[in-house]
Amino acid sequence: MTKSGIPLISTGMAKRPIILYPDPILRAVAAPVERIDRDTLRLLDDMLETMYVAPGVGLAAPQVGVSRRIFVADLAKGEQPPAPRFFLNPEILQLGEALRVYEEGCLSIPEIFAEVERPSTVVLRYLSREGEMREERLEGHIATVAQHEIDHLNGVLFIDHLSRLKRHVLVRKFRKARRDEMDL
């Protein structure tokens, strides 16, 4: 449980528990990373392990209770070797004009999925794990993941991109599933 009394997901081997909706940290704007030190590197490793165990393709620091502008991602599939990515203080410099619809989910709102329309390309500026400033154009799935995770850093959830009615239906479904889980 968090301080607000909201349950956490137990992900077994994960280093850190995943914060669940509607915990207030998921709605807060995360603070910038001031320096990359041993604690920051440990957080990056913990986040990556937590994401792999969950399993997911992206995870933002607020989802593990740390309000910092960090997210990790790995889109490797099946037998592909892991390809972890680390994004610190990411900022969107440019959004592409072409849109892409993708069925999104969120480790903080488990078992809930909905189609979200986002730009199919994005140009990001971010610090790498090594502290290097990078600028990169992302396309397709990684562009969607980056926008989803940056939303987390700004206190926005994927359900906020849905119509009011669709969001209401999904939130009710999620809350019912949580109640049913607590009754077990």
CSV table of C-alpha atoms in Angstrom, one decimal:
chain,number,residue,atom,x,y,z
A,1,MET,CA,0.0,0.0,0.0
A,2,THR,CA,1.1,3.5,-0.6
A,3,LYS,CA,0.7,6.3,1.9
A,4,SER,CA,-2.7,7.1,0.2
A,5,GLY,CA,-3.9,3.6,0.9
A,6,ILE,CA,-3.8,2.5,-2.7
A,7,PRO,CA,-2.5,-1.0,-3.4
A,8,LEU,CA,0.6,-1.8,-5.3
A,9,ILE,CA,1.2,-4.5,-7.8
A,10,SER,CA,3.5,-7.3,-6.5
A,11,THR,CA,5.7,-8.2,-9.4
A,12,GLY,CA,7.6,-11.0,-7.7
A,13,MET,CA,11.2,-10.4,-8.5
A,14,ALA,CA,10.9,-6.7,-9.3
A,15,LYS,CA,13.1,-4.4,-7.4
A,16,ARG,CA,10.3,-1.8,-7.0
A,17,PRO,CA,6.5,-2.1,-6.7
A,18,ILE,CA,4.4,-0.5,-9.4
A,19,ILE,CA,2.2,2.3,-8.2
A,20,LEU,CA,-1.5,1.9,-9.3
A,21,TYR,CA,-4.1,4.4,-10.5
A,22,PRO,CA,-5.4,6.6,-8.9
A,23,ASP,CA,-2.3,7.2,-6.7
A,24,PRO,CA,-1.6,11.0,-6.7
A,25,ILE,CA,2.0,10.6,-7.8
A,26,LEU,CA,0.7,9.5,-11.2
A,27,ARG,CA,-0.9,12.9,-11.6
A,28,ALA,CA,2.1,15.0,-10.5
A,29,VAL,CA,4.6,16.6,-12.8
A,30,ALA,CA,8.0,14.9,-12.2
A,31,ALA,CA,11.1,16.9,-11.3
A,32,PRO,CA,14.1,17.0,-13.5
A,33,VAL,CA,17.1,14.8,-12.8
A,34,GLU,CA,19.8,17.1,-11.4
A,35,ARG,CA,22.7,14.7,-11.7
A,36,ILE,CA,23.4,11.2,-12.7
A,37,ASP,CA,25.0,9.5,-9.7
A,38,ARG,CA,25.0,6.0,-8.2
A,39,ASP,CA,21.5,6.4,-6.9
A,40,THR,CA,20.2,7.4,-10.4
A,41,LEU,CA,22.0,4.5,-12.0
A,42,ARG,CA,20.5,2.1,-9.4
A,43,LEU,CA,17.1,3.6,-10.1
A,44,LEU,CA,17.5,3.0,-13.8
A,45,ASP,CA,18.6,-0.6,-13.3
A,46,ASP,CA,15.7,-1.2,-10.8
A,47,MET,CA,13.2,0.3,-13.2
A,48,LEU,CA,14.4,-1.9,-16.1
A,49,GLU,CA,14.2,-5.0,-14.0
A,50,THR,CA,10.7,-4.0,-12.7
A,51,MET,CA,9.6,-3.4,-16.3
A,52,TYR,CA,10.9,-6.8,-17.5
A,53,VAL,CA,9.3,-8.7,-14.7
A,54,ALA,CA,5.9,-6.9,-15.0
A,55,PRO,CA,6.2,-7.4,-18.1
A,56,GLY,CA,6.1,-4.1,-20.1
A,57,VAL,CA,7.8,-2.2,-22.8
A,58,GLY,CA,8.2,1.1,-21.0
A,59,LEU,CA,8.2,2.4,-17.4
A,60,ALA,CA,8.3,5.9,-16.0
A,61,ALA,CA,9.9,6.7,-12.7
A,62,PRO,CA,6.6,8.0,-11.1
A,63,GLN,CA,5.2,4.5,-11.7
A,64,VAL,CA,7.7,3.2,-9.1
A,65,GLY,CA,7.1,6.1,-6.7
A,66,VAL,CA,9.9,8.3,-7.8
A,67,SER,CA,8.8,11.7,-9.2
A,68,ARG,CA,11.8,12.2,-11.5
A,69,ARG,CA,11.8,12.8,-15.3
A,70,ILE,CA,13.1,9.3,-16.2
A,71,PHE,CA,11.8,6.5,-18.3
A,72,VAL,CA,13.1,3.2,-19.6
A,73,ALA,CA,12.0,1.2,-22.6
A,74,ASP,CA,12.8,-2.1,-24.4
A,75,LEU,CA,10.8,-3.1,-27.5
A,76,ALA,CA,12.7,-6.4,-28.1
A,77,LYS,CA,10.3,-9.2,-28.8
A,78,GLY,CA,10.5,-13.0,-28.3
A,79,GLU,CA,13.9,-14.4,-28.9
A,80,GLN,CA,15.5,-11.0,-29.7
A,81,PRO,CA,18.2,-10.0,-27.3
A,82,PRO,CA,17.3,-7.2,-24.8
A,83,ALA,CA,17.6,-3.7,-26.1
A,84,PRO,CA,17.2,-1.4,-23.1
A,85,ARG,CA,16.8,2.3,-23.6
A,86,PHE,CA,17.2,5.0,-21.0
A,87,PHE,CA,15.7,8.5,-21.2
A,88,LEU,CA,16.5,11.2,-18.6
A,89,ASN,CA,14.9,14.6,-18.7
A,90,PRO,CA,13.3,13.8,-22.1
A,91,GLU,CA,11.6,16.6,-23.9
A,92,ILE,CA,9.6,16.5,-27.1
A,93,LEU,CA,11.1,18.9,-29.7
A,94,GLN,CA,8.8,18.1,-32.6
A,95,LEU,CA,5.7,15.9,-33.2
A,96,GLY,CA,5.1,14.4,-36.7
A,97,GLU,CA,2.0,15.3,-38.6
A,98,ALA,CA,1.0,11.8,-39.5
A,99,LEU,CA,-1.0,10.0,-36.8
A,100,ARG,CA,-1.0,6.4,-35.7
A,101,VAL,CA,-3.6,4.5,-33.7
A,102,TYR,CA,-2.2,2.0,-31.2
A,103,GLU,CA,-3.8,-0.1,-28.5
A,104,GLU,CA,-2.2,1.1,-25.3
A,105,GLY,CA,-2.1,-0.3,-21.9
A,106,CYS,CA,-0.3,0.8,-18.7
A,107,LEU,CA,1.4,-1.1,-15.9
A,108,SER,CA,-0.3,1.3,-13.4
A,109,ILE,CA,-3.7,0.5,-14.8
A,110,PRO,CA,-3.4,-3.3,-15.4
A,111,GLU,CA,-5.7,-5.2,-17.7
A,112,ILE,CA,-7.1,-2.0,-19.2
A,113,PHE,CA,-6.4,-1.3,-22.9
A,114,ALA,CA,-7.7,1.2,-25.4
A,115,GLU,CA,-6.8,2.6,-28.8
A,116,VAL,CA,-5.0,6.0,-28.6
A,117,GLU,CA,-4.1,8.2,-31.5
A,118,ARG,CA,-0.7,9.9,-31.4
A,119,PRO,CA,1.8,11.3,-33.8
A,120,SER,CA,3.7,8.4,-35.5
A,121,THR,CA,7.0,10.3,-35.2
A,122,VAL,CA,8.6,12.4,-32.5
A,123,VAL,CA,11.9,14.2,-32.1
A,124,LEU,CA,13.2,13.9,-28.5
A,125,ARG,CA,16.1,15.6,-26.7
A,126,TYR,CA,17.2,13.7,-23.6
A,127,LEU,CA,20.2,12.7,-21.5
A,128,SER,CA,21.5,9.2,-21.9
A,129,ARG,CA,22.4,6.9,-19.1
A,130,GLU,CA,26.0,8.1,-19.5
A,131,GLY,CA,25.0,11.8,-19.2
A,132,GLU,CA,25.3,12.6,-22.9
A,133,MET,CA,22.7,15.0,-24.4
A,134,ARG,CA,21.1,13.4,-27.4
A,135,GLU,CA,18.5,14.3,-30.0
A,136,GLU,CA,16.8,11.5,-31.8
A,137,ARG,CA,13.9,11.0,-34.2
A,138,LEU,CA,11.7,8.1,-33.1
A,139,GLU,CA,9.2,6.4,-35.4
A,140,GLY,CA,6.4,3.9,-35.0
A,141,HIS,CA,6.1,1.9,-31.7
A,142,ILE,CA,9.0,3.5,-29.9
A,143,ALA,CA,7.5,6.9,-30.7
A,144,THR,CA,4.2,5.8,-29.2
A,145,VAL,CA,6.0,4.4,-26.1
A,146,ALA,CA,8.1,7.6,-25.7
A,147,GLN,CA,4.9,9.8,-25.8
A,148,HIS,CA,3.1,7.5,-23.4
A,149,GLU,CA,6.0,7.6,-20.9
A,150,ILE,CA,6.6,11.4,-21.2
A,151,ASP,CA,2.9,11.8,-20.5
A,152,HIS,CA,3.5,9.9,-17.2
A,153,LEU,CA,6.3,12.5,-16.4
A,154,ASN,CA,3.7,15.2,-16.9
A,155,GLY,CA,1.0,13.6,-14.8
A,156,VAL,CA,-1.0,12.4,-17.8
A,157,LEU,CA,-2.3,8.9,-18.3
A,158,PHE,CA,-3.2,7.2,-21.6
A,159,ILE,CA,-6.9,7.2,-20.5
A,160,ASP,CA,-6.8,11.0,-20.6
A,161,HIS,CA,-6.6,10.8,-24.4
A,162,LEU,CA,-9.9,9.0,-24.5
A,163,SER,CA,-13.4,10.4,-24.7
A,164,ARG,CA,-15.0,11.1,-21.4
A,165,LEU,CA,-17.4,8.3,-21.8
A,166,LYS,CA,-14.8,5.7,-22.8
A,167,ARG,CA,-12.5,6.8,-19.9
A,168,HIS,CA,-15.4,6.5,-17.4
A,169,VAL,CA,-16.3,3.0,-18.6
A,170,LEU,CA,-12.6,1.8,-18.4
A,171,VAL,CA,-12.1,3.4,-14.9
A,172,ARG,CA,-15.2,1.7,-13.6
A,173,LYS,CA,-14.0,-1.6,-15.1
A,174,PHE,CA,-10.6,-1.1,-13.5
A,175,ARG,CA,-12.1,-0.3,-10.1
A,176,LYS,CA,-14.4,-3.3,-10.2
A,177,ALA,CA,-11.5,-5.6,-11.0
A,178,ARG,CA,-9.5,-4.1,-8.1
A,179,ARG,CA,-12.5,-4.6,-5.7
A,180,ASP,CA,-12.9,-8.2,-6.9
A,181,GLU,CA,-9.2,-8.8,-6.4
A,182,MET,CA,-9.3,-7.5,-2.8
A,183,ASP,CA,-12.3,-9.8,-2.1
A,184,LEU,CA,-10.2,-12.9,-3.0
